[in-house]
Amino acid sequence: MIKVILEGKHTNTYFDEYYRIEDLTSSVTLIKLKQANILVDTGSLTYREQILKTLQENNIYPKDINYIFNTHFHLDHVLNNSVFFNAKQVSAHAIFDLKTGKCDIYSNINLLNEHIPSEIKFFPTPGHFKDHKSVLYKYNNINYVIAGDIVREDIIRNKGFSANGVSQQFYDSMKLIFKKADVIIPGHGRIIKGKLFNELHSIVINDFPLIHGLKS
Ligand SMILES: [Fe+2]
């Protein structure tokens, strides 16, 4: 089972020399396997109570979370990690056991994938952050990708400013996610599926490289 516990927020206000993101949190997604409960990203402190309440409504308590996958280590994605004190935290190339303090660091992502539940694939999607990864999970024959900050609807629609700009690497990661996914759960904003998926995919393939001067 897969369920979005919290939809990620990201509201931008633009000033002359900077922009402010207010109401900022990543999405928090629960994947319930037979042998493990997994959270992908844990959101901001300001949403902690809401996240815990929604988990409780799903009969999940902090002690019940076995793994946390972090797409990357920006604060809006990790600030509630330590609440889930029984979890192994998977990020970049490492698995950090929050309970024992043991951290296993693997030389590559394939090795790491041998040490996580086999239903989950953690794959590199660089461009927003060096070690940015996304999570692929197939459920009921639907490929879900939890995409962190590589897929943002406002950026695809050319309305969201990205402090890092839009690099070829970012674009290539975005295309890879659209290729692997039937449904995309972004770090910020609504779930991308059905008609919305097709609409955004078309912008990504046709318009986006022209607007940003990238190789398609
Ligand atoms: Fe984010």
PDB file of C-alpha atoms and ligand atoms in Angstrom:
ATOM      1  CA  MET A   1       0.000   0.000   0.000  1.00  0.00           C
ATOM      2  CA  ILE A   2       1.155   3.537  -0.677  1.00  0.00           C
ATOM      3  CA  LYS A   3      -0.372   6.692   0.741  1.00  0.00           C
ATOM      4  CA  VAL A   4       0.605  10.350   0.765  1.00  0.00           C
ATOM      5  CA  ILE A   5       0.455  11.359   4.422  1.00  0.00           C
ATOM      6  CA  LEU A   6       1.230  15.003   3.710  1.00  0.00           C
ATOM      7  CA  GLU A   7       1.260  16.844   0.391  1.00  0.00           C
ATOM      8  CA  GLY A   8       4.408  18.965   0.094  1.00  0.00           C
ATOM      9  CA  LYS A   9       3.993  22.772   0.228  1.00  0.00           C
ATOM     10  CA  HIS A  10       6.182  25.379  -1.468  1.00  0.00           C
ATOM     11  CA  THR A  11       4.734  28.878  -1.795  1.00  0.00           C
ATOM     12  CA  ASN A  12       7.120  31.431  -3.287  1.00  0.00           C
ATOM     13  CA  THR A  13       7.050  35.213  -2.874  1.00  0.00           C
ATOM     14  CA  TYR A  14       9.455  37.231  -5.018  1.00  0.00           C
ATOM     15  CA  PHE A  15      11.293  40.359  -3.892  1.00  0.00           C
ATOM     16  CA  ASP A  16      13.931  42.426  -5.728  1.00  0.00           C
ATOM     17  CA  GLU A  17      16.975  40.451  -4.655  1.00  0.00           C
ATOM     18  CA  TYR A  18      15.611  37.287  -3.149  1.00  0.00           C
ATOM     19  CA  TYR A  19      12.607  35.080  -2.878  1.00  0.00           C
ATOM     20  CA  ARG A  20      10.954  33.625   0.166  1.00  0.00           C
ATOM     21  CA  ILE A  21       9.394  30.221   0.501  1.00  0.00           C
ATOM     22  CA  GLU A  22       6.716  30.293   3.122  1.00  0.00           C
ATOM     23  CA  ASP A  23       4.673  27.324   4.121  1.00  0.00           C
ATOM     24  CA  LEU A  24       7.495  24.972   3.293  1.00  0.00           C
ATOM     25  CA  THR A  25       7.471  21.259   3.798  1.00  0.00           C
ATOM     26  CA  SER A  26       8.226  18.213   1.717  1.00  0.00           C
ATOM     27  CA  SER A  27       5.620  15.604   1.057  1.00  0.00           C
ATOM     28  CA  VAL A  28       5.587  12.611   3.401  1.00  0.00           C
ATOM     29  CA  THR A  29       4.674   9.268   1.834  1.00  0.00           C
ATOM     30  CA  LEU A  30       3.911   6.017   3.628  1.00  0.00           C
ATOM     31  CA  ILE A  31       4.678   2.686   1.954  1.00  0.00           C
ATOM     32  CA  LYS A  32       3.308  -0.267   3.883  1.00  0.00           C
ATOM     33  CA  LEU A  33       4.950  -3.573   2.989  1.00  0.00           C
ATOM     34  CA  LYS A  34       4.236  -6.943   4.614  1.00  0.00           C
ATOM     35  CA  GLN A  35       7.503  -6.861   6.531  1.00  0.00           C
ATOM     36  CA  ALA A  36       8.181  -3.124   6.877  1.00  0.00           C
ATOM     37  CA  ASN A  37       6.666   0.331   7.144  1.00  0.00           C
ATOM     38  CA  ILE A  38       8.518   2.991   5.173  1.00  0.00           C
ATOM     39  CA  LEU A  39       8.327   6.767   5.063  1.00  0.00           C
ATOM     40  CA  VAL A  40       9.752   8.697   2.157  1.00  0.00           C
ATOM     41  CA  ASP A  41      10.871  12.103   3.474  1.00  0.00           C
ATOM     42  CA  THR A  42       9.619  13.360   6.841  1.00  0.00           C
ATOM     43  CA  GLY A  43       8.722  17.020   6.248  1.00  0.00           C
ATOM     44  CA  SER A  44       9.177  20.200   8.258  1.00  0.00           C
ATOM     45  CA  LEU A  45       8.836  20.723  12.014  1.00  0.00           C
ATOM     46  CA  THR A  46       5.779  22.923  11.509  1.00  0.00           C
ATOM     47  CA  TYR A  47       3.896  19.913  10.159  1.00  0.00           C
ATOM     48  CA  ARG A  48       5.056  17.384  12.750  1.00  0.00           C
ATOM     49  CA  GLU A  49       1.762  17.194  14.661  1.00  0.00           C
ATOM     50  CA  GLN A  50      -0.273  16.848  11.497  1.00  0.00           C
ATOM     51  CA  ILE A  51       2.004  14.093  10.153  1.00  0.00           C
ATOM     52  CA  LEU A  52       1.813  12.116  13.401  1.00  0.00           C
ATOM     53  CA  LYS A  53      -1.959  12.524  13.586  1.00  0.00           C
ATOM     54  CA  THR A  54      -2.460  11.287  10.019  1.00  0.00           C
ATOM     55  CA  LEU A  55      -0.150   8.335  10.625  1.00  0.00           C
ATOM     56  CA  GLN A  56      -2.099   7.505  13.766  1.00  0.00           C
ATOM     57  CA  GLU A  57      -5.337   7.546  11.758  1.00  0.00           C
ATOM     58  CA  ASN A  58      -3.652   4.857   9.649  1.00  0.00           C
ATOM     59  CA  ASN A  59      -2.783   2.940  12.813  1.00  0.00           C
ATOM     60  CA  ILE A  60       0.929   3.751  12.522  1.00  0.00           C
ATOM     61  CA  TYR A  61       2.912   5.084  15.473  1.00  0.00           C
ATOM     62  CA  PRO A  62       6.512   6.410  15.424  1.00  0.00           C
ATOM     63  CA  LYS A  63       7.869   3.082  16.762  1.00  0.00           C
ATOM     64  CA  ASP A  64       6.309   1.257  13.778  1.00  0.00           C
ATOM     65  CA  ILE A  65       8.388   2.946  11.076  1.00  0.00           C
ATOM     66  CA  ASN A  66      11.231   0.635   9.976  1.00  0.00           C
ATOM     67  CA  TYR A  67      12.799   2.724   7.209  1.00  0.00           C
ATOM     68  CA  ILE A  68      12.989   6.365   6.249  1.00  0.00           C
ATOM     69  CA  PHE A  69      14.110   7.178   2.730  1.00  0.00           C
ATOM     70  CA  ASN A  70      15.303  10.747   2.246  1.00  0.00           C
ATOM     71  CA  THR A  71      15.383  11.973  -1.328  1.00  0.00           C
ATOM     72  CA  HIS A  72      17.998  14.520  -0.237  1.00  0.00           C
ATOM     73  CA  PHE A  73      19.191  16.402   2.795  1.00  0.00           C
ATOM     74  CA  HIS A  74      17.472  19.759   2.547  1.00  0.00           C
ATOM     75  CA  LEU A  75      15.848  20.590   5.872  1.00  0.00           C
ATOM     76  CA  ASP A  76      12.266  20.621   4.617  1.00  0.00           C
ATOM     77  CA  HIS A  77      12.655  16.892   3.834  1.00  0.00           C
ATOM     78  CA  VAL A  78      14.371  15.578   6.969  1.00  0.00           C
ATOM     79  CA  LEU A  79      13.358  17.530  10.054  1.00  0.00           C
ATOM     80  CA  ASN A  80      11.141  14.807  11.520  1.00  0.00           C
ATOM     81  CA  ASN A  81      13.534  11.914  10.896  1.00  0.00           C
ATOM     82  CA  SER A  82      14.510  11.473  14.536  1.00  0.00           C
ATOM     83  CA  VAL A  83      10.873  11.099  15.638  1.00  0.00           C
ATOM     84  CA  PHE A  84      10.945   7.632  14.064  1.00  0.00           C
ATOM     85  CA  PHE A  85      13.487   6.242  16.496  1.00  0.00           C
ATOM     86  CA  ASN A  86      13.290   2.615  15.350  1.00  0.00           C
ATOM     87  CA  ALA A  87      13.973   3.424  11.706  1.00  0.00           C
ATOM     88  CA  LYS A  88      16.914   2.890   9.434  1.00  0.00           C
ATOM     89  CA  GLN A  89      17.486   6.084   7.518  1.00  0.00           C
ATOM     90  CA  VAL A  90      18.381   5.545   3.863  1.00  0.00           C
ATOM     91  CA  SER A  91      19.915   8.468   2.001  1.00  0.00           C
ATOM     92  CA  ALA A  92      22.586   9.000  -0.656  1.00  0.00           C
ATOM     93  CA  HIS A  93      24.732   5.802  -0.362  1.00  0.00           C
ATOM     94  CA  ALA A  94      24.192   5.205   3.346  1.00  0.00           C
ATOM     95  CA  ILE A  95      21.931   3.347   5.722  1.00  0.00           C
ATOM     96  CA  PHE A  96      22.009   4.894   9.178  1.00  0.00           C
ATOM     97  CA  ASP A  97      20.330   2.979  11.990  1.00  0.00           C
ATOM     98  CA  LEU A  98      18.789   5.681  14.188  1.00  0.00           C
ATOM     99  CA  LYS A  99      18.404   3.277  17.112  1.00  0.00           C
ATOM    100  CA  THR A 100      21.976   1.943  17.295  1.00  0.00           C
ATOM    101  CA  GLY A 101      23.903   4.749  15.581  1.00  0.00           C
ATOM    102  CA  LYS A 102      25.443   2.271  13.128  1.00  0.00           C
ATOM    103  CA  CYS A 103      25.941   3.654   9.645  1.00  0.00           C
ATOM    104  CA  ASP A 104      26.714   1.474   6.612  1.00  0.00           C
ATOM    105  CA  ILE A 105      28.079   3.374   3.631  1.00  0.00           C
ATOM    106  CA  TYR A 106      28.109   1.656   0.257  1.00  0.00           C
ATOM    107  CA  SER A 107      30.383   2.458  -2.647  1.00  0.00           C
ATOM    108  CA  ASN A 108      27.506   2.484  -5.081  1.00  0.00           C
ATOM    109  CA  ILE A 109      23.737   2.567  -5.205  1.00  0.00           C
ATOM    110  CA  ASN A 110      23.394  -1.020  -6.489  1.00  0.00           C
ATOM    111  CA  LEU A 111      25.046  -2.341  -3.345  1.00  0.00           C
ATOM    112  CA  LEU A 112      22.791  -0.205  -1.176  1.00  0.00           C
ATOM    113  CA  ASN A 113      19.748  -1.559  -3.013  1.00  0.00           C
ATOM    114  CA  GLU A 114      20.718  -5.085  -1.907  1.00  0.00           C
ATOM    115  CA  HIS A 115      20.208  -4.007   1.716  1.00  0.00           C
ATOM    116  CA  ILE A 116      16.752  -2.456   1.527  1.00  0.00           C
ATOM    117  CA  PRO A 117      13.351  -4.172   1.040  1.00  0.00           C
ATOM    118  CA  SER A 118      13.349  -5.675  -2.454  1.00  0.00           C
ATOM    119  CA  GLU A 119      10.041  -4.001  -3.406  1.00  0.00           C
ATOM    120  CA  ILE A 120      11.778  -0.599  -3.320  1.00  0.00           C
ATOM    121  CA  LYS A 121      14.356   0.773  -5.742  1.00  0.00           C
ATOM    122  CA  PHE A 122      16.351   3.836  -4.774  1.00  0.00           C
ATOM    123  CA  PHE A 123      17.843   5.466  -7.868  1.00  0.00           C
ATOM    124  CA  PRO A 124      20.011   8.519  -8.588  1.00  0.00           C
ATOM    125  CA  THR A 125      18.281  11.664  -9.804  1.00  0.00           C
ATOM    126  CA  PRO A 126      20.942  14.373  -9.475  1.00  0.00           C
ATOM    127  CA  GLY A 127      20.481  18.010 -10.451  1.00  0.00           C
ATOM    128  CA  HIS A 128      18.787  19.617  -7.441  1.00  0.00           C
ATOM    129  CA  PHE A 129      21.271  18.296  -4.903  1.00  0.00           C
ATOM    130  CA  LYS A 130      24.362  16.182  -5.586  1.00  0.00           C
ATOM    131  CA  ASP A 131      23.157  12.983  -3.956  1.00  0.00           C
ATOM    132  CA  HIS A 132      19.489  13.410  -4.763  1.00  0.00           C
ATOM    133  CA  LYS A 133      17.709  10.063  -5.134  1.00  0.00           C
ATOM    134  CA  SER A 134      14.158   9.024  -5.983  1.00  0.00           C
ATOM    135  CA  VAL A 135      12.129   6.041  -4.842  1.00  0.00           C
ATOM    136  CA  LEU A 136      10.427   3.610  -7.225  1.00  0.00           C
ATOM    137  CA  TYR A 137       7.708   1.339  -5.856  1.00  0.00           C
ATOM    138  CA  LYS A 138       5.381  -0.837  -7.922  1.00  0.00           C
ATOM    139  CA  TYR A 139       1.981  -1.462  -6.379  1.00  0.00           C
ATOM    140  CA  ASN A 140      -1.042  -3.046  -8.093  1.00  0.00           C
ATOM    141  CA  ASN A 141       0.910  -2.879 -11.361  1.00  0.00           C
ATOM    142  CA  ILE A 142       1.338   0.899 -11.081  1.00  0.00           C
ATOM    143  CA  ASN A 143       4.820   2.371 -10.939  1.00  0.00           C
ATOM    144  CA  TYR A 144       4.985   5.097  -8.320  1.00  0.00           C
ATOM    145  CA  VAL A 145       8.009   7.383  -8.213  1.00  0.00           C
ATOM    146  CA  ILE A 146       8.524   9.614  -5.216  1.00  0.00           C
ATOM    147  CA  ALA A 147      10.546  12.263  -6.915  1.00  0.00           C
ATOM    148  CA  GLY A 148      11.754  14.696  -4.239  1.00  0.00           C
ATOM    149  CA  ASP A 149      12.583  18.066  -5.771  1.00  0.00           C
ATOM    150  CA  ILE A 150      13.363  16.944  -9.318  1.00  0.00           C
ATOM    151  CA  VAL A 151       9.761  17.126 -10.491  1.00  0.00           C
ATOM    152  CA  ARG A 152       7.994  20.375  -9.568  1.00  0.00           C
ATOM    153  CA  GLU A 153       4.827  21.304 -11.408  1.00  0.00           C
ATOM    154  CA  ASP A 154       5.491  25.050 -11.055  1.00  0.00           C
ATOM    155  CA  ILE A 155       9.001  24.696 -12.526  1.00  0.00           C
ATOM    156  CA  ILE A 156       7.684  22.569 -15.411  1.00  0.00           C
ATOM    157  CA  ARG A 157       5.107  25.271 -16.070  1.00  0.00           C
ATOM    158  CA  ASN A 158       7.939  27.825 -15.899  1.00  0.00           C
ATOM    159  CA  LYS A 159       6.388  29.577 -12.877  1.00  0.00           C
ATOM    160  CA  GLY A 160       8.687  28.447 -10.101  1.00  0.00           C
ATOM    161  CA  PHE A 161      12.081  30.039  -9.654  1.00  0.00           C
ATOM    162  CA  SER A 162      14.847  27.554  -8.943  1.00  0.00           C
ATOM    163  CA  ALA A 163      17.853  28.964  -7.092  1.00  0.00           C
ATOM    164  CA  ASN A 164      19.971  26.270  -8.740  1.00  0.00           C
ATOM    165  CA  GLY A 165      18.726  27.097 -12.224  1.00  0.00           C
ATOM    166  CA  VAL A 166      17.727  24.330 -14.576  1.00  0.00           C
ATOM    167  CA  SER A 167      20.769  22.294 -15.561  1.00  0.00           C
ATOM    168  CA  GLN A 168      20.987  19.555 -18.157  1.00  0.00           C
ATOM    169  CA  GLN A 169      21.469  17.109 -15.272  1.00  0.00           C
ATOM    170  CA  PHE A 170      18.261  18.285 -13.589  1.00  0.00           C
ATOM    171  CA  TYR A 171      16.384  17.968 -16.879  1.00  0.00           C
ATOM    172  CA  ASP A 172      17.761  14.487 -17.588  1.00  0.00           C
ATOM    173  CA  SER A 173      16.694  13.329 -14.102  1.00  0.00           C
ATOM    174  CA  MET A 174      13.226  14.783 -14.665  1.00  0.00           C
ATOM    175  CA  LYS A 175      12.874  12.924 -17.970  1.00  0.00           C
ATOM    176  CA  LEU A 176      14.058   9.682 -16.338  1.00  0.00           C
ATOM    177  CA  ILE A 177      11.349   9.973 -13.673  1.00  0.00           C
ATOM    178  CA  PHE A 178       8.604  10.534 -16.262  1.00  0.00           C
ATOM    179  CA  LYS A 179       9.924   7.479 -18.119  1.00  0.00           C
ATOM    180  CA  LYS A 180       9.881   5.183 -15.078  1.00  0.00           C
ATOM    181  CA  ALA A 181       6.645   6.423 -13.483  1.00  0.00           C
ATOM    182  CA  ASP A 182       2.928   5.987 -14.018  1.00  0.00           C
ATOM    183  CA  VAL A 183       2.275   8.192 -11.002  1.00  0.00           C
ATOM    184  CA  ILE A 184       4.676  10.806  -9.612  1.00  0.00           C
ATOM    185  CA  ILE A 185       4.581  11.965  -6.008  1.00  0.00           C
ATOM    186  CA  PRO A 186       6.593  15.184  -5.986  1.00  0.00           C
ATOM    187  CA  GLY A 187       8.373  16.655  -2.990  1.00  0.00           C
ATOM    188  CA  HIS A 188       6.121  19.701  -3.313  1.00  0.00           C
ATOM    189  CA  GLY A 189       2.682  19.984  -4.851  1.00  0.00           C
ATOM    190  CA  ARG A 190      -0.095  17.673  -5.931  1.00  0.00           C
ATOM    191  CA  ILE A 191       0.219  14.084  -7.136  1.00  0.00           C
ATOM    192  CA  ILE A 192       0.920  13.853 -10.863  1.00  0.00           C
ATOM    193  CA  LYS A 193      -1.169  11.183 -12.579  1.00  0.00           C
ATOM    194  CA  GLY A 194      -3.663  10.667 -15.400  1.00  0.00           C
ATOM    195  CA  LYS A 195      -4.382  13.725 -17.550  1.00  0.00           C
ATOM    196  CA  LEU A 196      -2.071  15.932 -15.482  1.00  0.00           C
ATOM    197  CA  PHE A 197       0.771  13.438 -15.996  1.00  0.00           C
ATOM    198  CA  ASN A 198       0.255  13.492 -19.768  1.00  0.00           C
ATOM    199  CA  GLU A 199       0.024  17.287 -19.879  1.00  0.00           C
ATOM    200  CA  LEU A 200       3.192  17.847 -17.848  1.00  0.00           C
ATOM    201  CA  HIS A 201       5.042  15.083 -19.707  1.00  0.00           C
ATOM    202  CA  SER A 202       4.288  16.804 -22.989  1.00  0.00           C
ATOM    203  CA  ILE A 203       5.675  20.133 -21.648  1.00  0.00           C
ATOM    204  CA  VAL A 204       8.787  18.318 -20.363  1.00  0.00           C
ATOM    205  CA  ILE A 205       9.464  16.662 -23.711  1.00  0.00           C
ATOM    206  CA  ASN A 206       8.446  19.445 -26.099  1.00  0.00           C
ATOM    207  CA  ASP A 207       8.601  22.907 -24.518  1.00  0.00           C
ATOM    208  CA  PHE A 208      10.936  22.662 -21.560  1.00  0.00           C
ATOM    209  CA  PRO A 209      14.241  22.117 -23.422  1.00  0.00           C
ATOM    210  CA  LEU A 210      13.506  25.024 -25.778  1.00  0.00           C
ATOM    211  CA  ILE A 211      12.652  27.432 -22.939  1.00  0.00           C
ATOM    212  CA  HIS A 212      15.748  26.523 -20.936  1.00  0.00           C
ATOM    213  CA  GLY A 213      18.191  25.932 -23.798  1.00  0.00           C
ATOM    214  CA  LEU A 214      18.697  22.235 -23.004  1.00  0.00           C
ATOM    215  CA  LYS A 215      19.336  19.150 -25.092  1.00  0.00           C
ATOM    216  CA  SER A 216      16.108  17.174 -25.407  1.00  0.00           C
TER     217      SER A 216
HETATM  218 FE    FE B   1      12.194  20.594  -1.021  1.00  0.00          FE
END
